[in-house]
Tab-separated table of C-alpha atoms and ligand atoms in Angstrom:
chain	number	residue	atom	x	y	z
A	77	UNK	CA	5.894	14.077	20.223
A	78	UNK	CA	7.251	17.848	19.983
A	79	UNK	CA	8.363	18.057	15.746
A	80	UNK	CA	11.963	18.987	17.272
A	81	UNK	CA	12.174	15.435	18.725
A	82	UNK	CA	10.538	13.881	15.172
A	83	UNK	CA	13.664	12.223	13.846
A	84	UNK	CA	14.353	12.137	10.479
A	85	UNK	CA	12.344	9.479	8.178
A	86	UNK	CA	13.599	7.887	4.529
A	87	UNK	CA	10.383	6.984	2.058
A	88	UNK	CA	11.417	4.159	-0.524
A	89	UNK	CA	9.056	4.348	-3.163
A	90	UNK	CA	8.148	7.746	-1.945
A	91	UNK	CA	6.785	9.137	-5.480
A	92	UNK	CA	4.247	6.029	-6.081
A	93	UNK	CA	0.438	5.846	-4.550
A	94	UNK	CA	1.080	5.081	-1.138
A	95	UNK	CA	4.698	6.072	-0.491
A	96	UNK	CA	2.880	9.723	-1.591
A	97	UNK	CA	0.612	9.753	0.549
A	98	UNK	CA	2.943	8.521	3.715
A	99	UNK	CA	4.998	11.695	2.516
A	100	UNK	CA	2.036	13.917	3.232
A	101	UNK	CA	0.939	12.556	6.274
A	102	UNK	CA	4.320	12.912	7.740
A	103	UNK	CA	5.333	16.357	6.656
A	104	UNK	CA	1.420	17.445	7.667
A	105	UNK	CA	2.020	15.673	10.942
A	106	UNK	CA	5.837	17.540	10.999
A	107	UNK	CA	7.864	14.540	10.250
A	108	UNK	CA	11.285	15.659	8.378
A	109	UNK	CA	10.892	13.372	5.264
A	110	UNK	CA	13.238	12.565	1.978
A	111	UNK	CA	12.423	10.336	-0.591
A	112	UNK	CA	14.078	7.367	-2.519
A	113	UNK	CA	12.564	6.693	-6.078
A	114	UNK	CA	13.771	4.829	-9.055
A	115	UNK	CA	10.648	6.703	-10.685
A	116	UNK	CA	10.009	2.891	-12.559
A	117	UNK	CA	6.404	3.337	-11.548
A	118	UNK	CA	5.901	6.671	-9.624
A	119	UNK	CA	5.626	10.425	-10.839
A	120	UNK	CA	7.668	13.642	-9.393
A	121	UNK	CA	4.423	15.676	-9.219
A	122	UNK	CA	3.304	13.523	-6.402
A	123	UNK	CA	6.100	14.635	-4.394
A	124	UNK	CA	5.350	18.213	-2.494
A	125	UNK	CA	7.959	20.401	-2.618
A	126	UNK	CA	10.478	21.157	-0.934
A	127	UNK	CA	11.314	17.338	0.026
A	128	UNK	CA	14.945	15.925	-0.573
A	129	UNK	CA	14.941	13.331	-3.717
A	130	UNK	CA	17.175	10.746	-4.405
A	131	UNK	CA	17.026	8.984	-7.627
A	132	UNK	CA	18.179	6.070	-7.758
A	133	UNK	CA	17.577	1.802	-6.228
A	134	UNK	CA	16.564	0.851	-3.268
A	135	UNK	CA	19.510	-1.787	-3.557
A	136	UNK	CA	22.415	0.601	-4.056
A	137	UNK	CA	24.315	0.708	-0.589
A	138	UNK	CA	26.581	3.395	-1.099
A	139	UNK	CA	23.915	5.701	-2.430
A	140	UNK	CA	21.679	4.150	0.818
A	141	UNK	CA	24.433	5.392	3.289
A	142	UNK	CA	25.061	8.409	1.625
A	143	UNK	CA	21.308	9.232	2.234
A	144	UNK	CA	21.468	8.055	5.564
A	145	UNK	CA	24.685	10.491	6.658
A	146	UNK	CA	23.095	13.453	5.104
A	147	UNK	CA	19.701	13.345	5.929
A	148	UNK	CA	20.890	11.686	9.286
A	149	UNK	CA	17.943	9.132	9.021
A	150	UNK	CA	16.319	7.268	11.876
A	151	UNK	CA	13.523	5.194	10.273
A	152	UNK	CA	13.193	3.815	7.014
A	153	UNK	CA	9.209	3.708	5.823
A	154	UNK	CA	9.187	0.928	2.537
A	155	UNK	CA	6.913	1.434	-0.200
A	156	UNK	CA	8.827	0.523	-3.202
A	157	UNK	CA	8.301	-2.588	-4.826
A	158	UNK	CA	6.050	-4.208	-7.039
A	159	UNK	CA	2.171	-5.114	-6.457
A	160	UNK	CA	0.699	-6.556	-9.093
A	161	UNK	CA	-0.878	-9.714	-8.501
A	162	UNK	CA	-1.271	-11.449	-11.751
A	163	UNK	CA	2.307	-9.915	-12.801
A	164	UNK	CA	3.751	-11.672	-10.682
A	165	UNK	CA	2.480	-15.152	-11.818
A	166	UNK	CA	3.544	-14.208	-14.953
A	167	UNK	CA	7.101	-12.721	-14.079
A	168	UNK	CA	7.344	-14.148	-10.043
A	169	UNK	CA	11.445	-13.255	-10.567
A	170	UNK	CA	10.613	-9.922	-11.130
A	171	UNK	CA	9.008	-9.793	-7.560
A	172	UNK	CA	11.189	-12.151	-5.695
A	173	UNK	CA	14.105	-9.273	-7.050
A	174	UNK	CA	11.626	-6.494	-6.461
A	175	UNK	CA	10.234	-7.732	-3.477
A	176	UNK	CA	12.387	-9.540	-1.587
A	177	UNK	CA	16.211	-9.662	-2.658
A	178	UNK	CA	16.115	-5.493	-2.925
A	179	UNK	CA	14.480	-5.318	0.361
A	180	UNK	CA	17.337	-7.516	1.731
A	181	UNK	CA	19.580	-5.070	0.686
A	182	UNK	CA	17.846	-2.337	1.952
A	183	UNK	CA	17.324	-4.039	5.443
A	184	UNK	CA	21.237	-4.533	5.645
A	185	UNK	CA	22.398	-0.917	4.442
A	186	UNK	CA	19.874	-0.381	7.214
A	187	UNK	CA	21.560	-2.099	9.931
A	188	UNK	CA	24.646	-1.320	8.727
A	189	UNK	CA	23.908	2.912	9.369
A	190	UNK	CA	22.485	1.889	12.374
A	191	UNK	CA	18.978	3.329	11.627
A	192	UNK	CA	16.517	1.942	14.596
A	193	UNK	CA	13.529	1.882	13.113
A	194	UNK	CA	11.798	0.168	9.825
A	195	UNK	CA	8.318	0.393	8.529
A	196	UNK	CA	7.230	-2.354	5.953
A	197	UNK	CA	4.231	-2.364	3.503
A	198	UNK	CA	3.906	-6.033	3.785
A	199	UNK	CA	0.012	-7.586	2.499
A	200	UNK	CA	-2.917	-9.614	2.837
A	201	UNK	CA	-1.995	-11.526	-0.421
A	202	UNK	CA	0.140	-13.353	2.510
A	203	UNK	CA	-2.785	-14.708	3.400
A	204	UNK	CA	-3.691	-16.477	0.753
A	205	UNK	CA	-6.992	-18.236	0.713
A	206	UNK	CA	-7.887	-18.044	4.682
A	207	UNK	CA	-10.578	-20.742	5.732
A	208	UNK	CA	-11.692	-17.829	7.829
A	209	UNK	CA	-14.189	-15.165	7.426
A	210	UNK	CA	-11.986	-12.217	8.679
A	211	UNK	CA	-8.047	-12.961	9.272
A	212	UNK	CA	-5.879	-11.963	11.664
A	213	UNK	CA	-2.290	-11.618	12.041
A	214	UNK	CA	-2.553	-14.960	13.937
A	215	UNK	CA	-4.248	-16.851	10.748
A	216	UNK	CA	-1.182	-18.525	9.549
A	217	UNK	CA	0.182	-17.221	6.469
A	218	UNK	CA	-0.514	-19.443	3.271
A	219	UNK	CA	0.563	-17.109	0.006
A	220	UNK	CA	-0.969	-18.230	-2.844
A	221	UNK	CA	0.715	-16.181	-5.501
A	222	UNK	CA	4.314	-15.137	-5.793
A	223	UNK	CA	3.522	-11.347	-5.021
A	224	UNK	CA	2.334	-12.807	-1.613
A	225	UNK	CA	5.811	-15.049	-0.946
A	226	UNK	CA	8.378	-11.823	-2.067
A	227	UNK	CA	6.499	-10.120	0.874
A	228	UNK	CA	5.907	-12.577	3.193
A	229	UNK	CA	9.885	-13.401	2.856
A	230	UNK	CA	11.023	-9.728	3.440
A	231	UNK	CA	8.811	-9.743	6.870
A	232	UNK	CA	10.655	-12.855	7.843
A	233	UNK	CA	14.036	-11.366	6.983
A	234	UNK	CA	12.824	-8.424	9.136
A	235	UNK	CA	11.816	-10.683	12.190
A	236	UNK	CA	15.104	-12.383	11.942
A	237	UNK	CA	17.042	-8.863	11.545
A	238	UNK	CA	15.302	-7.389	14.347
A	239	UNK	CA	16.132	-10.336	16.999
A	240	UNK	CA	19.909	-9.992	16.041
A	241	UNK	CA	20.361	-6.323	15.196
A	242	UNK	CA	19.306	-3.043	17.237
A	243	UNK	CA	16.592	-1.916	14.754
A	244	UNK	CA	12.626	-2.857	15.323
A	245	UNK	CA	9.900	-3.026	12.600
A	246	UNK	CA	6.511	-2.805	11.539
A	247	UNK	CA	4.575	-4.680	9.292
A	248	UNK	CA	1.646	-3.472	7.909
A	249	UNK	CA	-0.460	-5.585	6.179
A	250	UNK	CA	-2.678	-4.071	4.079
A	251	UNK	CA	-5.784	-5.343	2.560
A	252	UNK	CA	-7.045	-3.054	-0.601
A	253	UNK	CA	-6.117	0.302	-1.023
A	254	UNK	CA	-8.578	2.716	-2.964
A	255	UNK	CA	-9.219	6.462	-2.769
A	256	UNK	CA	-7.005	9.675	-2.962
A	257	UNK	CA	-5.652	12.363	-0.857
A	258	UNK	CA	-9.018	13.610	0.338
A	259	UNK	CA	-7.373	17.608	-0.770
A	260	UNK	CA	-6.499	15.619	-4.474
A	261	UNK	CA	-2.478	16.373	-3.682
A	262	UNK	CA	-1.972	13.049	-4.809
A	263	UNK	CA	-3.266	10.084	-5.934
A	264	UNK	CA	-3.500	6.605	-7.963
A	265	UNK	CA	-1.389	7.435	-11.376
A	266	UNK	CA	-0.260	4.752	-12.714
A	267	UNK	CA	-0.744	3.706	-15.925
A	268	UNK	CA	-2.067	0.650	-17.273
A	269	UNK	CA	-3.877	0.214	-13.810
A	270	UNK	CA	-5.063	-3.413	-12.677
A	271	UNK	CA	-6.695	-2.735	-9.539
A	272	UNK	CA	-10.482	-2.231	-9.664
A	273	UNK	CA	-11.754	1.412	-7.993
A	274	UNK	CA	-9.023	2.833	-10.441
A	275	UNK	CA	-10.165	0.987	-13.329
A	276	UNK	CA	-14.003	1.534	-12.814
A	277	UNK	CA	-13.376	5.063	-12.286
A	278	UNK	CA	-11.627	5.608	-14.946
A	279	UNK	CA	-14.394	3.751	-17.136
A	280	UNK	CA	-17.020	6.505	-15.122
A	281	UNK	CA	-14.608	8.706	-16.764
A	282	UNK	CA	-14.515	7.682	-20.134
A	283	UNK	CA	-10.833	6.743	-19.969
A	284	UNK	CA	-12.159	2.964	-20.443
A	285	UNK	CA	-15.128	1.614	-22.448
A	286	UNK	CA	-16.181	-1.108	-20.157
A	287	UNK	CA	-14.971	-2.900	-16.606
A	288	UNK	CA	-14.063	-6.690	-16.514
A	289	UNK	CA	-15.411	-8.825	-13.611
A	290	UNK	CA	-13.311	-11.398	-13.236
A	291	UNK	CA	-14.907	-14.435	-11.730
A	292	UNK	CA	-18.802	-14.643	-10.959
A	293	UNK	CA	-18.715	-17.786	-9.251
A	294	UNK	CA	-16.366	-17.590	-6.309
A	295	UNK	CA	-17.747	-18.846	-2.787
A	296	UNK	CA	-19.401	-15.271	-1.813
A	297	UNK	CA	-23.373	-14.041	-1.599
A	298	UNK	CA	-23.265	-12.757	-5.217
A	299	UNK	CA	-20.298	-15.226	-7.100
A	300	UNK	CA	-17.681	-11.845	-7.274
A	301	UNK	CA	-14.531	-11.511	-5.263
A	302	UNK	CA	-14.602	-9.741	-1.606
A	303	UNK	CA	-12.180	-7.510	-0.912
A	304	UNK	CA	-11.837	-5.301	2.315
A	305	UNK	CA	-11.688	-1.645	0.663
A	306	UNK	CA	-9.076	0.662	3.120
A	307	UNK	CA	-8.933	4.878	2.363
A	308	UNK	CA	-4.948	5.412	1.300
A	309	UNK	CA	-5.245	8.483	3.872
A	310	UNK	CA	-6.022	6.336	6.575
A	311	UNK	CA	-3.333	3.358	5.395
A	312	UNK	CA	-0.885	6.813	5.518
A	313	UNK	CA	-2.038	7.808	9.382
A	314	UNK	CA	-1.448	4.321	10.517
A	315	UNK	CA	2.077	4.843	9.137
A	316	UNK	CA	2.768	7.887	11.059
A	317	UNK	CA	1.466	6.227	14.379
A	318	UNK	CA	3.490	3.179	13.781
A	319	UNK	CA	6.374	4.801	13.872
A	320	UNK	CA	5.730	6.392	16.939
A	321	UNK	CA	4.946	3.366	18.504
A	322	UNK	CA	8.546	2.142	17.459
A	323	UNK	CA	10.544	4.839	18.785
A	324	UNK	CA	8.234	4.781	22.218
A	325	UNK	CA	8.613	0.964	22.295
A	326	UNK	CA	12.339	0.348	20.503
A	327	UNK	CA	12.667	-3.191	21.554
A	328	UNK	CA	9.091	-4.446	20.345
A	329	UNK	CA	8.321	-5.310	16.918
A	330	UNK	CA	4.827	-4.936	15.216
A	331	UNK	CA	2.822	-6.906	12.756
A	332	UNK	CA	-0.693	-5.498	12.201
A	333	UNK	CA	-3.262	-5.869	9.433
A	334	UNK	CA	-4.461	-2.693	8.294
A	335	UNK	CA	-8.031	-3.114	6.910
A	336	UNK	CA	-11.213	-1.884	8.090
A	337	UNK	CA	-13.333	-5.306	8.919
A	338	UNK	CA	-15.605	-5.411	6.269
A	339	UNK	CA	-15.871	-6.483	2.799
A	340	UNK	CA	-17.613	-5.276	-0.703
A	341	UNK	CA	-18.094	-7.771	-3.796
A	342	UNK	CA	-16.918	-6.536	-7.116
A	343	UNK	CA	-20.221	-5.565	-8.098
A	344	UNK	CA	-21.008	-3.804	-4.834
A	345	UNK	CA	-18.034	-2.089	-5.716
A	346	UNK	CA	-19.303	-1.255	-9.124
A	347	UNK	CA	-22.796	-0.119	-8.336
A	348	UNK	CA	-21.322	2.353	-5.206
A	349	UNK	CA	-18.933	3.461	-8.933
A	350	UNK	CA	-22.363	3.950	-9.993
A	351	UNK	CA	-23.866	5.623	-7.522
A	352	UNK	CA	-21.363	8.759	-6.681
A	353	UNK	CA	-20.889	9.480	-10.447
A	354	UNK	CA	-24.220	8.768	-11.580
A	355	UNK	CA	-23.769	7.263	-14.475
A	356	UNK	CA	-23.584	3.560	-15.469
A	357	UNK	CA	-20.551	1.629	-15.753
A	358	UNK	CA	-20.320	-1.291	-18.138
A	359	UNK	CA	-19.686	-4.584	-16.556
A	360	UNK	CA	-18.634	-7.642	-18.308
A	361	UNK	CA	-18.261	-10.978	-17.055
A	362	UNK	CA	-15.361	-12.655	-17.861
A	363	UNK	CA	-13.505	-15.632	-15.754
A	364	UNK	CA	-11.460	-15.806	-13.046
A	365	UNK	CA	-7.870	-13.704	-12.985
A	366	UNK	CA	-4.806	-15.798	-11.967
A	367	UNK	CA	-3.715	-15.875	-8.187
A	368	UNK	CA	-7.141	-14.538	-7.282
A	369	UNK	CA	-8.827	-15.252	-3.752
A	370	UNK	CA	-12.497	-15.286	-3.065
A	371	UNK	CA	-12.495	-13.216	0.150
A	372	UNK	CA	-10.121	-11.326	1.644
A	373	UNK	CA	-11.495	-9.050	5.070
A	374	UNK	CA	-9.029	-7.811	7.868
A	375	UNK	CA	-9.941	-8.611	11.065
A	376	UNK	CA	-8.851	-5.085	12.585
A	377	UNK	CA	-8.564	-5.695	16.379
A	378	UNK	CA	-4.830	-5.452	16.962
A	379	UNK	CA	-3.938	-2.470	15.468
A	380	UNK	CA	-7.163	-0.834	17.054
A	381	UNK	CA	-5.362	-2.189	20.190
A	382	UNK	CA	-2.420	-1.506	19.638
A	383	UNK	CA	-1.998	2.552	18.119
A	384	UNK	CA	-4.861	5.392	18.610
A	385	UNK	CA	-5.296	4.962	14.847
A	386	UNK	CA	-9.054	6.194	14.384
A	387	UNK	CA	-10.070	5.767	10.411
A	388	UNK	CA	-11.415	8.938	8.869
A	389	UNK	CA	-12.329	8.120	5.767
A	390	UNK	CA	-14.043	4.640	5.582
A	391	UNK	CA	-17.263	4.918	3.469
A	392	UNK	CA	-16.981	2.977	0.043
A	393	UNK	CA	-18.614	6.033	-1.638
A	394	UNK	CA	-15.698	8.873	0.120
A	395	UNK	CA	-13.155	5.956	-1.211
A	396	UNK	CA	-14.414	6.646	-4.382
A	397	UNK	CA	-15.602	10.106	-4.033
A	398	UNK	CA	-11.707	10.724	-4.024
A	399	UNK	CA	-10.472	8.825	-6.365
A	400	UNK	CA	-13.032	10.268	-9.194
A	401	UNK	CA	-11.976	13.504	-7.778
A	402	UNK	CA	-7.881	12.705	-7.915
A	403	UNK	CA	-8.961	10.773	-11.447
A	404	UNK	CA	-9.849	13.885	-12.553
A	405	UNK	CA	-7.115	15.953	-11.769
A	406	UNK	CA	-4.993	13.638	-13.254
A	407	UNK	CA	-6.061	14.425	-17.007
A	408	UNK	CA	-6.051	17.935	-16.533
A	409	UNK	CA	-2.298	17.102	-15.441
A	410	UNK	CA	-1.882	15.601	-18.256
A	411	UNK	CA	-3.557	17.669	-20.822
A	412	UNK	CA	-5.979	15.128	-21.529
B	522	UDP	N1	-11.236	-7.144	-10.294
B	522	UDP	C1	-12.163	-7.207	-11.315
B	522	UDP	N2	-11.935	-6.442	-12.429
B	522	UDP	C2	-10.825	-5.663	-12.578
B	522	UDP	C3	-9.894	-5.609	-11.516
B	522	UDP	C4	-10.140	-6.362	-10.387
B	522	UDP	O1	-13.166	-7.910	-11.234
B	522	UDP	O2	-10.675	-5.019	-13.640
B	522	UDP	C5	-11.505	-7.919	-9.063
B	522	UDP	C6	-10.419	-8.906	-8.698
B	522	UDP	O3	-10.634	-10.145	-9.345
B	522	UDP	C7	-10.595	-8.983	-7.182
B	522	UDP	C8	-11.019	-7.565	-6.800
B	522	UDP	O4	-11.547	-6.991	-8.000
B	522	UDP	O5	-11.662	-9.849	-6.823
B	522	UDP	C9	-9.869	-6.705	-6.329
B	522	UDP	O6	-8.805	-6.804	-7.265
B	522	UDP	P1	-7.640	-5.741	-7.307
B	522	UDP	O7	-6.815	-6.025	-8.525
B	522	UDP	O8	-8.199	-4.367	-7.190
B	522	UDP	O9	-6.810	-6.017	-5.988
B	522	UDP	P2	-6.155	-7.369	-5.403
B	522	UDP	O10	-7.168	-7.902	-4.432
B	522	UDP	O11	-5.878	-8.293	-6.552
B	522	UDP	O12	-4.907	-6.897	-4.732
């Protein structure tokens, strides 16, 4: 596609972790982009310059078709929301409001500007505990924590939208995102992080005296959880050729999971932690975390099917690699 005929693209959540790094990719690949943020969880420094940004909820219509008008808006790529797994079966109507009753309105201020095209970060927590050893989008979805339901309900509300209303969608299911923009643009800030490359790099870093391993005797080879590691550059270029297969294809719909097809324990995450910062992290063993699964590993044959989408980045140790590197850019940010 020529960049004159690239129309224009909204990010919701556009100044958190992955919303960031869909901004990139689209305004590397040419991609006119603006940016929605309630800036709840996400940081204006991981917005480049020079892109519009609205403040304000994903829920507020009249600020939603406002955006649409003047940045005359043709797909809508969703990243806000919340994503904390154990949060969320704590607080479960914080993400059934986060989740699922602000996407709703989202989807219908959508429909209602007529914008054609919508790209979801749905998840593999819709999953839930699959019987098999790598899902696919056919493995019927079985949530087990309310983080996976407020998803899984938003990409039934988009099925049903896009049968009645002239808009199709993509949902992306992804499995666990690690890593950093590979030229440390932007990255994993949050604070108070939960998920584990984060928190074991920031132990490498000092910024933590010790990493918890929750659960040692889960039904995997060494008793730790297996997750399916994905580089957030890579989760960002599937993005960009999602939406291109939308606007080539405007009546089909997409669900794909976006993993890589292969799984590390927590402790082979730890020891690869180990191994590109040389240094040893300390591990304690502790029991398992609410709303946990054992294993969770993408099988990645439809959207290897279905869009060019050719990972760069998926080595455990580059995951890592740029994360440490973004991890420290991050204190020096912050005076630290
Ligand atoms: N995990 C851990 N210690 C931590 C954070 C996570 O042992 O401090 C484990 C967690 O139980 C799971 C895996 O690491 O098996 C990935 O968890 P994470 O929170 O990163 O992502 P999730 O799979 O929950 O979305």
């Amino acid at each position: 596609m020529t960049d004159a005929a690239k129309p224009s693209v909204l990010v919701t959540g556009g100044a958190g972790y992955i919303g960031s790094h869909a901004v990139l990719a689209l305004r590397d690949a040419g991609w006119p982009v603006a940016v929605i943020d309630n800036f709840s969880t996400g940081f204006r420094f991981a917005i480049p310059d020079g892109v519009p940004i609205y403040e304000g909820d994903i829920a507020d219509r009249e600020l939603l078709a406002r955006i649409f008008t003047e940045q005359n808006t043709r797909a809508v790529m969703h990243f806000a929301g919340s994503i904390v797994v154990p949060e969320s079966v704590s607080d479960p109507l914080k993400y059934y409001n986060n989740n699922t009753v602000k996407s709703r309105a989202l989807i219908e201020a959508a429909v209602g500007s007529g914008v054609p095209h919508f790209i979801f970060s749905s998840t593999a927590a819709i999953y839930g505990m699959p019987e098999v050893a790598a899902v696919t989008e056919d493995t019927p979805p079985a949530p087990i924590n309310p983080y996976g339901w407020s998803k899984l309900m938003t990409e039934q509300m988009l099925g049903d939208t896009a049968n009645a209303h002239a808009m199709n969608f993509c949902a992306l299911r992804y499995f666990n995102v690690a890593g950093a923009d590979p030229q440390a643009r932007t990255g994993q800030s949050t604070e108070g992080a939960t998920h584990l490359i984060k928190i074991a790099v920031e132990a490498a870093l000092g910024k933590r005296t010790h990493v918890n391993v929750f659960g040692t005797d889960y039904d995997t080879p060494d008793g730790t959880g297996v997750r399916d590691y994905i580089h957030v550059s890579d989760l960002a270029a599937a993005h960009v050729l999602a939406l291109e297969a939308l606007i080539e294809q405007p009546k089909r719909s997409l669900t794909m999971n976006c993993g890589y097809g292969r799984g590390f324990s927590v402790l082979e995450v730890l020891d690869a932690v180990d191994r590109v910062t040389n240094l040893t992290v300390e591990r304690r063993m502790e029991g398992r975390r609410a709303g946990d699964s054992d294993s969770l590993i993408s099988d990645p044959s439809r959207i290897r099917k279905t869009l060019p989408w050719e990972p760069k980045h998926a080595d455990l140790d580059v995951i890592i690699a740029h994360a440490l590197q973004w991890e420290r850019k991050l204190s020096d940010l912050r005076g630290e």
